[in-house]
């Protein structure tokens, strides 16, 4: 097991290059089996979720090669429609393999997916959407068995704007008969990236980024070479790091519009932020006015994936902050660890009430999930004194070279194997 050793309390200065977005790359990997021609993905982050997804593709019979940051997928010989349960449990996003595996083979078998322990993570909207496309679904013994003679277009209204369900329906219907309309669709930028990727392969999809997406089924999709969008959550994590530690960071290769909700809050607490093309400059430190209220919402509201990092920031802002987590049931696992660093937080249900303290002090911390682990690392880098962070497997799911990027801008952090 690895752990971080951190000496906190130093300001951060320098540049951070943002990786391609984990939550864009994963659906693109699922989409890659919709053609038997070669798919090339550039700037692919070498993170555990991507490596697990590549393993799933290999189990389906794809040939993959991953040199530096270029991933090549050749699914001409793919023939297996069963997603191995160990991998499906490891990876939440395995669920949107369903749509593309059914579209490719006319059937699919998958164990109920795993992922971060941040809530119930139901898949009812995925299954309802697939049933609307005439997929027959049986759930037995923890497995989901799907079969379909022909995927017919449908008009689908989602009960809530689920990112994964929206992506699954797009993947299942892109080569279906007729037209599919998804209403109350998720509007996250990663959906637009999937639409762009598939349209480059010959699909006919429109409306990505709005709540109504139209997919006109096409007969074939051809190979593609693609560079996914930057990771807005990684970018937000480093912006919050600057706000917590002080100093000046240049965040390179990010679309500021994709994290407008965060930039708005950081400016409110008096961070100096300027945007120039695909770079964001932030000057943090000094006074941190109260954040007052953070409510996580579907895009373009405040992203749930930045809730844990901004909760860490709230701990050292002036006054009180109320943080409401509207999307997931148990996404406050980082709170008890922050309290051990001297934070003053009370959680009631989906709300955390934070009273700011001047500074946190170092402690031995345990990461409980991906974004909570990142939040604890930021808290330790900003705190006075020495900290350790264990169970880094969560962080390694979504951040490529997290400690190197922090050390590269002045944090005293290193990883040791224990
Ligand atoms: C995606 O998860 C992201 N993961 C999550 O990022 C992100 O937090 C989430 O979208 C919200 O933005 C990937 O893209 C791989 P949802 P997903 O379906 O698709 C309810 C990270 O840290 N729901 O939009 O699983 C669900 O309970 C991860 O990078 C149903 O009720 O999220 C939740 O309350 C964590 N039924 C809400 O929708 C369903 O069938 C949003 O979930 C599906 C979802």
Short mmCIF file of C-alpha atoms and ligand atoms in Angstrom, two decimals:
data_model
loop_
_atom_site.label_atom_id
_atom_site.label_comp_id
_atom_site.label_asym_id
_atom_site.label_seq_id
_atom_site.Cartn_x
_atom_site.Cartn_y
_atom_site.Cartn_z
CA UNK A 1 0.00 0.00 0.00
CA UNK A 2 1.30 3.48 -0.87
CA UNK A 3 1.06 6.61 1.23
CA UNK A 4 1.83 10.32 0.88
CA UNK A 5 4.23 12.02 3.30
CA UNK A 6 3.43 15.74 3.34
CA UNK A 7 5.02 18.79 5.07
CA UNK A 8 2.30 21.42 4.75
CA UNK A 9 2.16 25.19 4.91
CA UNK A 10 4.02 26.25 1.76
CA UNK A 11 2.50 28.46 -0.97
CA UNK A 12 2.27 27.06 -4.51
CA UNK A 13 3.92 28.73 -7.51
CA UNK A 14 4.19 27.52 -11.10
CA UNK A 15 2.33 25.81 -13.95
CA UNK A 16 0.09 22.73 -13.97
CA UNK A 17 -0.71 20.90 -17.23
CA UNK A 18 -4.21 19.36 -17.11
CA UNK A 19 -4.77 15.74 -18.19
CA UNK A 20 -7.53 14.61 -20.57
CA UNK A 21 -10.78 14.16 -18.66
CA UNK A 22 -11.28 10.80 -16.94
CA UNK A 23 -15.06 11.15 -17.30
CA UNK A 24 -14.72 11.88 -21.01
CA UNK A 25 -12.17 9.14 -21.80
CA UNK A 26 -14.17 6.33 -20.13
CA UNK A 27 -17.28 6.62 -22.35
CA UNK A 28 -15.00 7.02 -25.40
CA UNK A 29 -13.39 3.68 -24.53
CA UNK A 30 -16.85 2.11 -24.34
CA UNK A 31 -17.70 3.68 -27.72
CA UNK A 32 -14.54 2.27 -29.34
CA UNK A 33 -16.16 -1.18 -29.84
CA UNK A 34 -18.91 0.34 -32.00
CA UNK A 35 -16.55 0.05 -34.99
CA UNK A 36 -14.29 -2.77 -36.07
CA UNK A 37 -11.80 -0.20 -37.37
CA UNK A 38 -8.88 1.26 -35.40
CA UNK A 39 -9.56 3.90 -32.70
CA UNK A 40 -6.69 6.11 -31.49
CA UNK A 41 -7.06 8.25 -28.37
CA UNK A 42 -4.36 10.83 -27.60
CA UNK A 43 -3.39 12.35 -24.22
CA UNK A 44 -5.05 9.38 -22.52
CA UNK A 45 -4.33 9.60 -18.75
CA UNK A 46 -2.63 6.54 -17.23
CA UNK A 47 -5.06 6.25 -14.29
CA UNK A 48 -6.54 3.15 -12.71
CA UNK A 49 -10.07 3.63 -14.11
CA UNK A 50 -8.65 3.84 -17.64
CA UNK A 51 -6.40 0.80 -17.11
CA UNK A 52 -9.37 -1.18 -15.76
CA UNK A 53 -11.51 -0.15 -18.72
CA UNK A 54 -8.72 -1.25 -21.09
CA UNK A 55 -8.71 -4.61 -19.31
CA UNK A 56 -12.45 -4.91 -19.89
CA UNK A 57 -11.91 -4.20 -23.60
CA UNK A 58 -9.19 -6.87 -23.70
CA UNK A 59 -11.59 -9.35 -22.05
CA UNK A 60 -14.12 -8.59 -24.80
CA UNK A 61 -11.47 -9.58 -27.34
CA UNK A 62 -10.15 -6.16 -28.36
CA UNK A 63 -6.47 -5.64 -29.05
CA UNK A 64 -5.10 -2.56 -27.25
CA UNK A 65 -1.73 -0.84 -27.02
CA UNK A 66 -0.93 2.06 -24.69
CA UNK A 67 2.35 3.83 -25.51
CA UNK A 68 3.03 6.90 -23.35
CA UNK A 69 -0.31 8.78 -23.64
CA UNK A 70 -1.54 7.28 -26.94
CA UNK A 71 -4.04 4.45 -26.67
CA UNK A 72 -4.83 2.34 -29.76
CA UNK A 73 -7.88 0.06 -29.73
CA UNK A 74 -8.61 -2.52 -32.42
CA UNK A 75 -11.87 -4.35 -31.79
CA UNK A 76 -12.10 -6.23 -35.11
CA UNK A 77 -11.80 -9.59 -33.30
CA UNK A 78 -13.96 -8.70 -30.28
CA UNK A 79 -16.43 -11.56 -29.68
CA UNK A 80 -17.19 -11.79 -25.97
CA UNK A 81 -20.32 -10.05 -24.68
CA UNK A 82 -19.68 -10.76 -20.97
CA UNK A 83 -18.02 -8.10 -18.84
CA UNK A 84 -15.99 -9.82 -16.08
CA UNK A 85 -17.56 -9.22 -12.67
CA UNK A 86 -14.32 -8.46 -10.84
CA UNK A 87 -13.65 -5.59 -13.23
CA UNK A 88 -17.28 -4.42 -13.31
CA UNK A 89 -17.28 -4.17 -9.52
CA UNK A 90 -14.00 -2.25 -9.59
CA UNK A 91 -15.27 0.34 -11.99
CA UNK A 92 -18.57 2.27 -11.86
CA UNK A 93 -18.26 3.35 -15.48
CA UNK A 94 -18.30 -0.29 -16.59
CA UNK A 95 -22.10 0.15 -16.68
CA UNK A 96 -21.94 2.19 -19.86
CA UNK A 97 -20.21 -0.68 -21.55
CA UNK A 98 -23.74 -2.14 -21.59
CA UNK A 99 -25.03 0.12 -24.35
CA UNK A 100 -22.08 -0.40 -26.66
CA UNK A 101 -21.77 -4.16 -26.02
CA UNK A 102 -25.46 -4.65 -26.84
CA UNK A 103 -25.08 -2.48 -29.95
CA UNK A 104 -22.09 -4.57 -31.04
CA UNK A 105 -23.20 -8.12 -30.15
CA UNK A 106 -26.99 -7.93 -29.64
CA UNK A 107 -26.48 -9.13 -26.07
CA UNK A 108 -24.54 -8.30 -22.91
CA UNK A 109 -23.94 -9.68 -19.42
CA UNK A 110 -22.53 -7.55 -16.60
CA UNK A 111 -22.34 -7.71 -12.82
CA UNK A 112 -23.81 -4.77 -10.96
CA UNK A 113 -21.09 -2.07 -11.15
CA UNK A 114 -18.93 -0.86 -8.28
CA UNK A 115 -17.07 2.44 -8.09
CA UNK A 116 -16.63 5.02 -5.34
CA UNK A 117 -18.62 4.33 -2.18
CA UNK A 118 -20.36 7.70 -2.42
CA UNK A 119 -23.91 6.51 -2.54
CA UNK A 120 -26.37 3.89 -3.78
CA UNK A 121 -25.39 4.47 -7.42
CA UNK A 122 -28.59 2.90 -8.85
CA UNK A 123 -28.73 1.95 -12.54
CA UNK A 124 -32.52 1.98 -12.97
CA UNK A 125 -32.43 4.86 -15.46
CA UNK A 126 -29.82 3.03 -17.57
CA UNK A 127 -32.01 -0.09 -17.68
CA UNK A 128 -35.25 1.84 -18.31
CA UNK A 129 -33.58 3.63 -21.23
CA UNK A 130 -32.30 0.38 -22.73
CA UNK A 131 -35.73 -1.26 -22.34
CA UNK A 132 -37.24 1.68 -24.27
CA UNK A 133 -34.86 0.71 -27.10
CA UNK A 134 -36.38 -2.81 -27.03
CA UNK A 135 -33.61 -4.46 -25.02
CA UNK A 136 -34.85 -7.45 -22.98
CA UNK A 137 -33.31 -7.31 -19.50
CA UNK A 138 -33.15 -9.96 -16.78
CA UNK A 139 -31.50 -9.31 -13.44
CA UNK A 140 -30.45 -12.42 -11.52
CA UNK A 141 -27.78 -13.29 -8.97
CA UNK A 142 -26.18 -9.86 -9.11
CA UNK A 143 -25.91 -9.97 -12.89
CA UNK A 144 -27.72 -7.98 -15.58
CA UNK A 145 -28.42 -10.05 -18.73
CA UNK A 146 -29.44 -8.12 -21.84
CA UNK A 147 -30.55 -9.31 -25.27
CA UNK A 148 -31.97 -7.52 -28.27
CA UNK A 149 -32.83 -8.56 -31.83
CA UNK A 150 -32.88 -5.01 -33.09
CA UNK A 151 -32.32 -1.68 -31.27
CA UNK A 152 -35.27 0.52 -32.26
CA UNK A 153 -35.26 4.29 -31.77
CA UNK A 154 -37.43 5.69 -28.95
CA UNK A 155 -38.40 8.92 -27.28
CA UNK A 156 -36.93 8.64 -23.74
CA UNK A 157 -37.54 10.98 -20.79
CA UNK A 158 -35.01 10.57 -17.95
CA UNK A 159 -36.39 10.98 -14.41
CA UNK A 160 -33.16 12.80 -13.54
CA UNK A 161 -30.34 14.08 -15.79
CA UNK A 162 -28.05 11.09 -15.21
CA UNK A 163 -24.67 11.40 -16.97
CA UNK A 164 -24.14 7.66 -17.28
CA UNK A 165 -27.70 6.87 -18.36
CA UNK A 166 -27.51 9.60 -21.04
CA UNK A 167 -24.23 8.13 -22.31
CA UNK A 168 -25.53 4.55 -22.25
CA UNK A 169 -28.60 5.44 -24.30
CA UNK A 170 -26.45 7.32 -26.85
CA UNK A 171 -24.09 4.34 -27.15
CA UNK A 172 -26.92 1.83 -27.53
CA UNK A 173 -28.90 3.87 -30.09
CA UNK A 174 -26.16 5.35 -32.29
CA UNK A 175 -26.38 2.39 -34.72
CA UNK A 176 -30.04 1.57 -33.96
CA UNK A 177 -33.03 1.68 -36.32
CA UNK A 178 -34.61 5.12 -36.57
CA UNK A 179 -34.22 8.12 -34.31
CA UNK A 180 -33.85 8.27 -30.53
CA UNK A 181 -34.58 11.40 -28.50
CA UNK A 182 -33.28 11.71 -24.91
CA UNK A 183 -35.17 14.32 -22.88
CA UNK A 184 -33.98 15.68 -19.53
CA UNK A 185 -30.55 14.52 -20.70
CA UNK A 186 -27.40 15.36 -18.71
CA UNK A 187 -25.73 18.55 -20.04
CA UNK A 188 -22.20 17.85 -18.77
CA UNK A 189 -19.37 18.82 -21.19
CA UNK A 190 -18.29 15.16 -21.27
CA UNK A 191 -21.56 14.37 -23.11
CA UNK A 192 -20.57 16.89 -25.81
CA UNK A 193 -17.18 15.19 -26.06
CA UNK A 194 -18.84 11.81 -26.59
CA UNK A 195 -21.12 13.35 -29.25
CA UNK A 196 -18.10 14.90 -31.04
CA UNK A 197 -16.19 11.61 -30.89
CA UNK A 198 -19.09 9.55 -32.29
CA UNK A 199 -19.93 12.11 -34.98
CA UNK A 200 -16.28 11.94 -36.08
CA UNK A 201 -16.89 8.19 -36.48
CA UNK A 202 -19.88 8.89 -38.74
CA UNK A 203 -22.71 9.12 -36.20
CA UNK A 204 -25.55 11.62 -36.48
CA UNK A 205 -26.03 13.06 -32.97
CA UNK A 206 -27.13 16.60 -32.07
CA UNK A 207 -28.11 18.48 -28.92
CA UNK A 208 -25.16 17.46 -26.74
CA UNK A 209 -24.86 19.99 -23.89
CA UNK A 210 -28.60 20.66 -23.95
CA UNK A 211 -31.33 18.70 -22.18
CA UNK A 212 -32.61 17.20 -25.45
CA UNK A 213 -30.33 14.98 -27.51
CA UNK A 214 -31.30 13.50 -30.91
CA UNK A 215 -29.56 10.39 -32.23
CA UNK A 216 -30.31 9.31 -35.81
CA UNK A 217 -29.27 5.67 -36.15
CA UNK A 218 -26.61 4.96 -38.80
CA UNK A 219 -25.55 1.64 -40.31
CA UNK A 220 -21.82 1.84 -39.70
CA UNK A 221 -19.23 3.74 -37.73
CA UNK A 222 -15.62 4.05 -38.93
CA UNK A 223 -12.36 4.37 -37.02
CA UNK A 224 -11.26 7.67 -35.48
CA UNK A 225 -8.25 9.51 -34.03
CA UNK A 226 -9.26 11.82 -31.17
CA UNK A 227 -7.97 13.98 -28.31
CA UNK A 228 -10.50 14.13 -25.45
CA UNK A 229 -11.43 17.36 -23.61
CA UNK A 230 -9.35 18.47 -20.58
CA UNK A 231 -10.28 17.29 -17.10
CA UNK A 232 -12.31 20.11 -15.56
CA UNK A 233 -12.32 18.37 -12.18
CA UNK A 234 -8.53 18.04 -12.07
CA UNK A 235 -8.29 21.72 -13.06
CA UNK A 236 -10.75 22.66 -10.31
CA UNK A 237 -8.77 20.62 -7.79
CA UNK A 238 -5.60 22.61 -8.50
CA UNK A 239 -7.45 25.94 -8.47
CA UNK A 240 -8.73 25.07 -5.00
CA UNK A 241 -5.19 24.05 -4.00
CA UNK A 242 -4.00 27.58 -4.84
CA UNK A 243 -6.91 29.12 -2.92
CA UNK A 244 -6.00 27.01 0.14
CA UNK A 245 -2.20 27.29 0.08
CA UNK A 246 -1.74 30.77 -1.35
CA UNK A 247 0.69 31.58 -4.15
CA UNK A 248 0.06 31.80 -7.90
CA UNK A 249 -0.71 28.98 -10.33
CA UNK A 250 -1.14 28.89 -14.08
CA UNK A 251 -3.51 26.06 -14.98
CA UNK A 252 -2.81 25.11 -18.59
CA UNK A 253 -5.11 23.35 -21.07
CA UNK A 254 -8.53 23.86 -19.54
CA UNK A 255 -11.86 25.33 -20.77
CA UNK A 256 -12.81 27.91 -18.13
CA UNK A 257 -16.49 27.78 -19.17
CA UNK A 258 -16.62 24.16 -17.98
CA UNK A 259 -15.93 25.21 -14.37
CA UNK A 260 -17.64 28.61 -14.32
CA UNK A 261 -19.51 27.69 -11.11
CA UNK A 262 -16.21 27.13 -9.26
CA UNK A 263 -14.52 30.24 -10.68
CA UNK A 264 -17.50 32.28 -9.50
CA UNK A 265 -17.14 30.98 -5.91
CA UNK A 266 -13.35 31.45 -5.84
CA UNK A 267 -13.72 35.06 -6.99
CA UNK A 268 -16.37 35.58 -4.28
CA UNK A 269 -13.83 34.67 -1.57
CA UNK A 270 -11.44 37.16 -3.22
CA UNK A 271 -9.10 34.93 -5.23
CA UNK A 272 -7.66 36.85 -8.19
CA UNK A 273 -8.51 34.87 -11.33
CA UNK A 274 -7.83 35.72 -14.97
CA UNK A 275 -8.64 33.57 -18.00
CA UNK A 276 -6.67 33.69 -21.27
CA UNK A 277 -7.63 31.17 -23.97
CA UNK A 278 -7.06 27.73 -22.41
CA UNK A 279 -5.15 29.03 -19.38
CA UNK A 280 -6.45 30.10 -15.96
CA UNK A 281 -4.22 32.20 -13.68
CA UNK A 282 -5.09 32.20 -10.01
CA UNK A 283 -3.56 34.17 -7.12
CA UNK A 284 -4.66 32.65 -3.82
CA UNK A 285 -3.98 33.20 -0.15
CA UNK A 286 -4.50 36.28 1.96
CA UNK A 287 -8.02 36.83 3.20
CA UNK A 288 -10.52 34.07 2.35
CA UNK A 289 -14.02 35.48 2.74
CA UNK A 290 -16.84 33.05 3.59
CA UNK A 291 -18.05 30.76 0.79
CA UNK A 292 -21.49 31.06 2.43
CA UNK A 293 -23.40 28.38 0.47
CA UNK A 294 -22.39 25.58 -1.92
CA UNK A 295 -25.11 23.37 -3.43
CA UNK A 296 -23.99 20.58 -5.78
CA UNK A 297 -26.19 20.38 -8.87
CA UNK A 298 -26.15 18.79 -12.33
CA UNK A 299 -24.19 20.83 -14.89
CA UNK A 300 -23.89 23.82 -15.14
CA UNK A 301 -24.43 23.96 -11.36
CA UNK A 302 -21.62 23.41 -8.88
CA UNK A 303 -20.07 19.98 -9.68
CA UNK A 304 -20.45 17.25 -7.06
CA UNK A 305 -16.93 16.05 -7.93
CA UNK A 306 -15.52 19.29 -6.48
CA UNK A 307 -17.62 19.15 -3.31
CA UNK A 308 -14.95 17.43 -1.23
CA UNK A 309 -12.12 19.76 -2.33
CA UNK A 310 -14.20 22.90 -1.72
CA UNK A 311 -15.30 21.55 1.68
CA UNK A 312 -11.58 21.42 2.56
CA UNK A 313 -11.25 25.04 1.41
CA UNK A 314 -14.30 26.08 3.44
CA UNK A 315 -12.56 24.81 6.59
CA UNK A 316 -10.07 27.72 6.38
CA UNK A 317 -12.36 30.43 5.01
CA UNK A 318 -13.74 33.15 7.26
CA UNK A 319 -17.17 32.65 8.83
CA UNK A 320 -19.63 29.84 8.14
CA UNK A 321 -20.27 27.84 4.96
CA UNK A 322 -23.18 25.46 4.30
CA UNK A 323 -22.43 22.70 1.80
CA UNK A 324 -25.35 20.66 0.42
CA UNK A 325 -24.58 17.47 -1.53
CA UNK A 326 -27.67 16.94 -3.69
CA UNK A 327 -26.44 14.16 -5.96
CA UNK A 328 -24.96 11.41 -3.79
CA UNK A 329 -26.05 10.06 -0.41
CA UNK A 330 -22.71 9.47 1.34
CA UNK A 331 -20.22 11.86 -0.15
CA UNK A 332 -18.93 13.33 3.17
CA UNK A 333 -16.43 10.60 4.10
CA UNK A 334 -13.64 13.19 4.06
CA UNK A 335 -15.33 15.19 6.89
CA UNK A 336 -14.22 13.07 9.90
CA UNK A 337 -10.64 13.18 8.57
CA UNK A 338 -10.79 16.99 8.18
CA UNK A 339 -12.11 17.25 11.76
CA UNK A 340 -9.01 15.36 12.91
CA UNK A 341 -6.99 18.23 11.35
CA UNK A 342 -8.86 20.76 13.50
CA UNK A 343 -11.72 21.57 11.13
CA UNK A 344 -15.05 22.58 12.68
CA UNK A 345 -17.75 20.76 10.67
CA UNK A 346 -21.17 19.32 11.55
CA UNK A 347 -22.93 17.01 9.09
CA UNK A 348 -26.72 16.55 9.11
CA UNK A 349 -27.93 14.32 6.28
CA UNK A 350 -26.87 15.89 3.00
CA UNK A 351 -25.69 19.16 4.55
CA UNK A 352 -22.31 20.01 6.09
CA UNK A 353 -22.08 23.12 8.30
CA UNK A 354 -18.50 24.44 8.30
CA UNK A 355 -17.17 27.13 10.65
CA UNK A 356 -13.86 28.47 9.38
CA UNK A 357 -10.66 28.17 11.44
CA UNK A 358 -7.42 30.11 10.74
CA UNK A 359 -5.41 27.02 9.79
CA UNK A 360 -5.57 23.20 9.87
CA UNK A 361 -2.87 21.07 11.51
CA UNK A 362 -1.25 17.95 10.08
CA UNK A 363 -2.60 14.44 10.85
CA UNK A 364 -2.47 10.85 9.60
CA UNK A 365 -5.34 10.67 7.12
CA UNK A 366 -7.14 7.87 5.26
CA UNK A 367 -8.67 8.48 1.82
CA UNK A 368 -12.19 7.03 1.54
CA UNK A 369 -12.93 7.78 -2.11
CA UNK A 370 -11.43 9.47 -5.16
CA UNK A 371 -12.36 13.13 -4.65
CA UNK A 372 -12.29 12.88 -0.85
CA UNK A 373 -8.71 11.62 -1.09
CA UNK A 374 -7.77 14.60 -3.26
CA UNK A 375 -9.46 16.94 -0.76
CA UNK A 376 -7.49 15.47 2.18
CA UNK A 377 -4.25 15.84 0.21
CA UNK A 378 -5.00 19.52 -0.44
CA UNK A 379 -5.85 20.01 3.25
CA UNK A 380 -2.53 18.40 4.27
CA UNK A 381 -0.54 20.49 1.76
CA UNK A 382 -2.10 23.67 3.17
CA UNK A 383 -1.97 22.62 6.87
CA UNK A 384 0.71 23.41 9.43
CA UNK A 385 3.00 20.46 10.14
CA UNK A 386 3.33 16.95 8.83
CA UNK A 387 0.61 14.65 7.46
CA UNK A 388 0.31 11.27 5.81
CA UNK A 389 -2.46 10.13 3.46
CA UNK A 390 -3.02 6.38 2.99
CA UNK A 391 -5.16 4.24 0.68
CA UNK A 392 -4.00 6.14 -2.39
CA UNK A 393 -5.68 3.59 -4.68
CA UNK A 394 -8.73 5.87 -4.65
CA UNK A 395 -6.73 8.93 -5.82
CA UNK A 396 -4.92 6.84 -8.43
CA UNK A 397 -8.30 6.04 -10.03
CA UNK A 398 -8.64 9.59 -11.33
CA UNK A 399 -5.53 11.75 -10.95
CA UNK A 400 -2.44 11.06 -13.06
CA UNK A 401 0.78 12.02 -11.22
CA UNK A 402 -1.09 13.98 -8.56
CA UNK A 403 1.83 14.21 -6.14
CA UNK A 404 4.31 15.08 -8.92
CA UNK A 405 2.15 17.95 -10.10
CA UNK A 406 1.79 19.27 -6.54
CA UNK A 407 5.54 18.89 -5.87
CA UNK A 408 6.22 20.61 -9.20
CA UNK A 409 4.63 23.81 -7.88
CA UNK A 410 6.33 23.75 -4.48
CA UNK A 411 4.41 21.33 -2.24
CA UNK A 412 6.53 19.14 -0.01
CA UNK A 413 4.90 15.80 -0.86
CA UNK A 414 6.27 12.38 -1.72
CA UNK A 415 4.85 8.88 -2.15
CA UNK A 416 6.34 5.92 -0.27
CA UNK A 417 5.47 2.25 -0.50
CA UNK A 418 4.68 0.62 2.86
C1 LIG B 1 -20.85 10.45 -13.46
O1 LIG B 1 -21.29 9.39 -12.62
C2 LIG B 1 -19.38 10.65 -13.12
N1 LIG B 1 -18.63 9.43 -13.40
C3 LIG B 1 -19.25 11.00 -11.63
O2 LIG B 1 -17.87 11.26 -11.38
C4 LIG B 1 -20.05 12.28 -11.36
O3 LIG B 1 -20.00 12.57 -9.98
C5 LIG B 1 -21.51 12.08 -11.80
O4 LIG B 1 -21.56 11.67 -13.18
C6 LIG B 1 -22.33 13.35 -11.64
O5 LIG B 1 -21.76 14.38 -12.39
C7 LIG B 1 -18.29 9.14 -14.68
O6 LIG B 1 -18.61 9.88 -15.61
C8 LIG B 1 -17.48 7.90 -14.89
P1 LIG B 1 -25.18 10.14 -12.53
P2 LIG B 1 -22.75 8.72 -12.86
O7 LIG B 1 -25.81 8.97 -13.18
O8 LIG B 1 -23.03 8.67 -14.31
C9 LIG B 1 -28.88 9.16 -9.80
C10 LIG B 1 -15.84 11.08 -10.22
O9 LIG B 1 -15.49 11.38 -9.06
N2 LIG B 1 -29.12 8.02 -10.71
O10 LIG B 1 -25.21 11.46 -13.23
O11 LIG B 1 -22.80 7.48 -12.07
C11 LIG B 1 -27.66 8.92 -8.91
O12 LIG B 1 -28.05 8.22 -7.74
C12 LIG B 1 -17.17 10.40 -10.45
O13 LIG B 1 -15.15 11.30 -11.25
C13 LIG B 1 -30.29 7.28 -10.56
O14 LIG B 1 -31.11 7.56 -9.69
O15 LIG B 1 -23.67 9.81 -12.16
C14 LIG B 1 -27.20 10.29 -8.57
O16 LIG B 1 -27.99 10.77 -7.49
C15 LIG B 1 -17.94 10.17 -9.16
N3 LIG B 1 -30.50 6.23 -11.39
C16 LIG B 1 -27.58 11.12 -9.80
O17 LIG B 1 -28.48 10.31 -10.57
C17 LIG B 1 -29.61 5.88 -12.38
O18 LIG B 1 -29.87 4.91 -13.14
C18 LIG B 1 -26.40 11.48 -10.67
O19 LIG B 1 -25.80 10.28 -11.06
C19 LIG B 1 -28.42 6.64 -12.51
C20 LIG B 1 -28.19 7.71 -11.66
#
